[in-house]
Amino acid sequence: MTALYEMTAELVELNNLMDSFEDTDTGGDDGSMALAIRDTLEGMEMAFNDKAVAIVKFAQALEGDTTAIDAEIKRLQERKKRINNRREQLRDYLRHNMEAAGHKKIECPLFTITLAKGRDQVQIADEAALPDEYVRVKTEIKPDKVAIGKALKDGATVPGAELVTGPTSLRVK
């Protein structure tokens, strides 16, 4: 089966041949040659269209695959979260019971379980009461593309920005 890019090259070549044939001194009087080129072009256009339809169908099948993969990823992430929560619950359960029983260390052939002293942590009771020297300010500078685009479309000049046409897009309805 011929690849789409090969079909495109052949179509361009045939269109150029047709254009050059019609521009010759005969003015395109040779009807049989023009008819043959037109017939070939029509056949190739149909094959090209069939190939394009097949490509879109394949792309839609891939889209279905990605939807299924996204659902599976979500399911697995939820399962991972449940497993991690269960693991933390078990560790907290063991820690609580070791503390209550007064056990600081449990040894077995595979590993040792030890209750370690907790680390110092800062707990903020009221953020607004903190002095400025203990507060970080985060500033984000980012162009407002929507406002810039509106201004450019309205005819304004915005230094450092210009309105350009993006690449063509493919729409399948």
mmCIF file of C-alpha atoms in Angstrom:
data_model
loop_
_atom_site.group_PDB
_atom_site.id
_atom_site.type_symbol
_atom_site.label_atom_id
_atom_site.label_comp_id
_atom_site.label_asym_id
_atom_site.label_seq_id
_atom_site.Cartn_x
_atom_site.Cartn_y
_atom_site.Cartn_z
ATOM 1 C CA MET A 1 0.000 0.000 0.000
ATOM 2 C CA THR A 2 1.295 3.434 -0.905
ATOM 3 C CA ALA A 3 2.165 5.805 1.931
ATOM 4 C CA LEU A 4 0.305 9.126 2.210
ATOM 5 C CA TYR A 5 3.448 11.199 1.667
ATOM 6 C CA GLU A 6 4.175 9.254 -1.544
ATOM 7 C CA MET A 7 0.614 9.840 -2.748
ATOM 8 C CA THR A 8 0.987 13.547 -1.962
ATOM 9 C CA ALA A 9 4.173 13.781 -4.009
ATOM 10 C CA GLU A 10 2.513 12.005 -6.951
ATOM 11 C CA LEU A 11 -0.525 14.296 -6.761
ATOM 12 C CA VAL A 12 1.683 17.392 -6.749
ATOM 13 C CA GLU A 13 3.643 16.026 -9.705
ATOM 14 C CA LEU A 14 0.466 15.255 -11.678
ATOM 15 C CA ASN A 15 -1.003 18.701 -10.915
ATOM 16 C CA ASN A 16 2.235 20.319 -12.115
ATOM 17 C CA LEU A 17 2.127 18.165 -15.252
ATOM 18 C CA MET A 18 -1.482 19.184 -15.867
ATOM 19 C CA ASP A 19 -0.609 22.870 -15.368
ATOM 20 C CA SER A 20 2.378 22.656 -17.704
ATOM 21 C CA PHE A 21 0.346 20.698 -20.262
ATOM 22 C CA GLU A 22 -2.373 23.377 -20.281
ATOM 23 C CA ASP A 23 0.258 26.149 -20.594
ATOM 24 C CA THR A 24 1.936 24.656 -23.699
ATOM 25 C CA ASP A 25 1.763 26.193 -27.183
ATOM 26 C CA THR A 26 -1.019 23.831 -28.149
ATOM 27 C CA GLY A 27 -3.128 25.449 -25.425
ATOM 28 C CA GLY A 28 -4.133 22.047 -24.171
ATOM 29 C CA ASP A 29 -5.692 20.966 -27.477
ATOM 30 C CA ASP A 30 -4.616 17.366 -26.986
ATOM 31 C CA GLY A 31 -7.808 16.211 -25.264
ATOM 32 C CA SER A 32 -6.764 12.597 -24.811
ATOM 33 C CA MET A 33 -3.649 13.521 -22.805
ATOM 34 C CA ALA A 34 -5.575 15.981 -20.602
ATOM 35 C CA LEU A 35 -8.325 13.402 -20.091
ATOM 36 C CA ALA A 36 -5.776 10.754 -19.098
ATOM 37 C CA ILE A 37 -4.143 13.103 -16.599
ATOM 38 C CA ARG A 38 -7.550 14.120 -15.169
ATOM 39 C CA ASP A 39 -8.618 10.465 -14.826
ATOM 40 C CA THR A 40 -5.368 9.605 -13.083
ATOM 41 C CA LEU A 41 -5.774 12.606 -10.762
ATOM 42 C CA GLU A 42 -9.347 11.581 -9.896
ATOM 43 C CA GLY A 43 -8.267 8.028 -9.092
ATOM 44 C CA MET A 44 -5.395 9.258 -6.964
ATOM 45 C CA GLU A 45 -7.663 11.762 -5.172
ATOM 46 C CA MET A 46 -10.031 8.916 -4.251
ATOM 47 C CA ALA A 47 -7.113 6.783 -3.000
ATOM 48 C CA PHE A 48 -5.761 9.784 -1.087
ATOM 49 C CA ASN A 49 -9.180 10.382 0.506
ATOM 50 C CA ASP A 50 -9.468 6.692 1.438
ATOM 51 C CA LYS A 51 -6.013 6.830 3.035
ATOM 52 C CA ALA A 52 -6.975 10.005 4.966
ATOM 53 C CA VAL A 53 -10.148 8.331 6.254
ATOM 54 C CA ALA A 54 -8.133 5.286 7.369
ATOM 55 C CA ILE A 55 -5.648 7.526 9.198
ATOM 56 C CA VAL A 56 -8.453 9.339 11.056
ATOM 57 C CA LYS A 57 -10.074 6.018 12.022
ATOM 58 C CA PHE A 58 -6.754 4.743 13.351
ATOM 59 C CA ALA A 59 -6.200 8.000 15.280
ATOM 60 C CA GLN A 60 -9.680 7.652 16.800
ATOM 61 C CA ALA A 61 -8.860 4.102 17.873
ATOM 62 C CA LEU A 62 -5.681 5.402 19.527
ATOM 63 C CA GLU A 63 -7.760 8.064 21.272
ATOM 64 C CA GLY A 64 -9.973 5.302 22.666
ATOM 65 C CA ASP A 65 -6.857 3.511 23.884
ATOM 66 C CA THR A 66 -5.604 6.638 25.649
ATOM 67 C CA THR A 67 -9.000 7.118 27.297
ATOM 68 C CA ALA A 68 -8.858 3.560 28.616
ATOM 69 C CA ILE A 69 -5.263 4.067 29.771
ATOM 70 C CA ASP A 70 -6.244 7.310 31.570
ATOM 71 C CA ALA A 71 -9.047 5.444 33.369
ATOM 72 C CA GLU A 72 -6.639 2.668 34.360
ATOM 73 C CA ILE A 73 -4.075 5.201 35.589
ATOM 74 C CA LYS A 74 -6.757 6.866 37.713
ATOM 75 C CA ARG A 75 -7.851 3.506 39.112
ATOM 76 C CA LEU A 76 -4.268 2.527 39.943
ATOM 77 C CA GLN A 77 -3.554 5.914 41.544
ATOM 78 C CA GLU A 78 -6.625 5.491 43.745
ATOM 79 C CA ARG A 79 -5.475 1.983 44.664
ATOM 80 C CA LYS A 80 -1.983 3.267 45.452
ATOM 81 C CA LYS A 81 -3.487 5.939 47.704
ATOM 82 C CA ARG A 82 -5.595 3.318 49.542
ATOM 83 C CA ILE A 83 -2.556 1.064 50.004
ATOM 84 C CA ASN A 84 -0.417 3.968 51.284
ATOM 85 C CA ASN A 85 -3.184 5.018 53.676
ATOM 86 C CA ARG A 86 -3.488 1.447 54.952
ATOM 87 C CA ARG A 87 0.302 1.229 55.409
ATOM 88 C CA GLU A 88 0.330 4.479 57.406
ATOM 89 C CA GLN A 89 -2.629 3.304 59.516
ATOM 90 C CA LEU A 90 -0.793 0.081 60.349
ATOM 91 C CA ARG A 91 2.395 1.966 61.287
ATOM 92 C CA ASP A 92 0.411 4.406 63.459
ATOM 93 C CA TYR A 93 -1.437 1.482 65.060
ATOM 94 C CA LEU A 94 1.859 -0.227 65.896
ATOM 95 C CA ARG A 95 3.456 3.021 67.157
ATOM 96 C CA HIS A 96 0.466 3.793 69.377
ATOM 97 C CA ASN A 97 0.465 0.300 70.900
ATOM 98 C CA MET A 98 4.236 0.249 71.421
ATOM 99 C CA GLU A 99 3.980 3.609 73.225
ATOM 100 C CA ALA A 100 1.058 2.374 75.360
ATOM 101 C CA ALA A 101 2.886 -0.852 76.271
ATOM 102 C CA GLY A 102 6.143 0.993 76.990
ATOM 103 C CA HIS A 103 8.133 -0.917 74.339
ATOM 104 C CA LYS A 104 10.911 1.168 72.758
ATOM 105 C CA LYS A 105 12.484 -1.591 70.688
ATOM 106 C CA ILE A 106 11.425 -4.917 69.180
ATOM 107 C CA GLU A 107 13.969 -7.167 67.506
ATOM 108 C CA CYS A 108 13.424 -10.029 65.109
ATOM 109 C CA PRO A 109 15.747 -11.880 62.687
ATOM 110 C CA LEU A 110 14.639 -9.788 59.670
ATOM 111 C CA PHE A 111 14.522 -6.270 61.123
ATOM 112 C CA THR A 112 14.390 -4.144 64.248
ATOM 113 C CA ILE A 113 11.476 -1.887 65.172
ATOM 114 C CA THR A 114 12.451 1.165 67.192
ATOM 115 C CA LEU A 115 10.437 4.089 68.530
ATOM 116 C CA ALA A 116 12.476 7.198 67.836
ATOM 117 C CA LYS A 117 12.034 10.534 69.540
ATOM 118 C CA GLY A 118 9.958 12.963 67.476
ATOM 119 C CA ARG A 119 11.646 15.856 65.683
ATOM 120 C CA ASP A 120 11.056 19.488 66.570
ATOM 121 C CA GLN A 121 8.352 20.990 64.360
ATOM 122 C CA VAL A 122 7.140 24.548 63.963
ATOM 123 C CA GLN A 123 3.421 24.919 64.398
ATOM 124 C CA ILE A 124 1.856 28.192 63.228
ATOM 125 C CA ALA A 125 -1.133 29.272 65.280
ATOM 126 C CA ASP A 126 -1.766 32.628 63.520
ATOM 127 C CA GLU A 127 -0.002 33.496 60.247
ATOM 128 C CA ALA A 128 -1.178 37.104 60.330
ATOM 129 C CA ALA A 129 0.622 37.704 63.649
ATOM 130 C CA LEU A 130 4.033 36.658 62.273
ATOM 131 C CA PRO A 131 6.598 39.451 61.749
ATOM 132 C CA ASP A 132 7.528 40.163 58.105
ATOM 133 C CA GLU A 133 11.042 38.792 58.582
ATOM 134 C CA TYR A 134 9.539 35.309 59.078
ATOM 135 C CA VAL A 135 7.237 35.366 56.074
ATOM 136 C CA ARG A 136 8.192 34.581 52.480
ATOM 137 C CA VAL A 137 6.476 36.469 49.702
ATOM 138 C CA LYS A 138 6.181 34.705 46.369
ATOM 139 C CA THR A 139 5.702 36.883 43.294
ATOM 140 C CA GLU A 140 5.017 35.479 39.860
ATOM 141 C CA ILE A 141 5.571 37.588 36.775
ATOM 142 C CA LYS A 142 3.842 36.150 33.739
ATOM 143 C CA PRO A 143 2.564 37.743 30.504
ATOM 144 C CA ASP A 144 -1.213 38.096 30.245
ATOM 145 C CA LYS A 145 -1.561 36.617 26.765
ATOM 146 C CA VAL A 146 -5.346 37.108 26.689
ATOM 147 C CA ALA A 147 -5.057 40.856 27.349
ATOM 148 C CA ILE A 148 -2.110 41.192 24.942
ATOM 149 C CA GLY A 149 -4.016 39.318 22.219
ATOM 150 C CA LYS A 150 -7.091 41.522 22.674
ATOM 151 C CA ALA A 151 -4.978 44.685 22.516
ATOM 152 C CA LEU A 152 -3.172 43.524 19.369
ATOM 153 C CA LYS A 153 -6.457 42.564 17.703
ATOM 154 C CA ASP A 154 -7.825 46.013 18.552
ATOM 155 C CA GLY A 155 -4.887 47.552 16.684
ATOM 156 C CA ALA A 156 -2.716 48.545 19.633
ATOM 157 C CA THR A 157 1.049 48.131 19.558
ATOM 158 C CA VAL A 158 2.480 46.055 22.389
ATOM 159 C CA PRO A 159 6.298 46.193 22.562
ATOM 160 C CA GLY A 160 7.779 42.708 22.730
ATOM 161 C CA ALA A 161 4.661 41.006 21.379
ATOM 162 C CA GLU A 162 3.125 40.366 17.999
ATOM 163 C CA LEU A 163 0.064 38.570 16.693
ATOM 164 C CA VAL A 164 0.936 35.562 14.543
ATOM 165 C CA THR A 165 -1.183 32.889 12.912
ATOM 166 C CA GLY A 166 -0.532 29.467 14.378
ATOM 167 C CA PRO A 167 -0.220 26.275 12.372
ATOM 168 C CA THR A 168 -3.264 24.844 10.649
ATOM 169 C CA SER A 169 -5.260 22.391 12.687
ATOM 170 C CA LEU A 170 -7.037 19.214 11.716
ATOM 171 C CA ARG A 171 -10.724 18.963 12.605
ATOM 172 C CA VAL A 172 -12.677 15.758 12.349
ATOM 173 C CA LYS A 173 -16.442 16.097 12.833
#
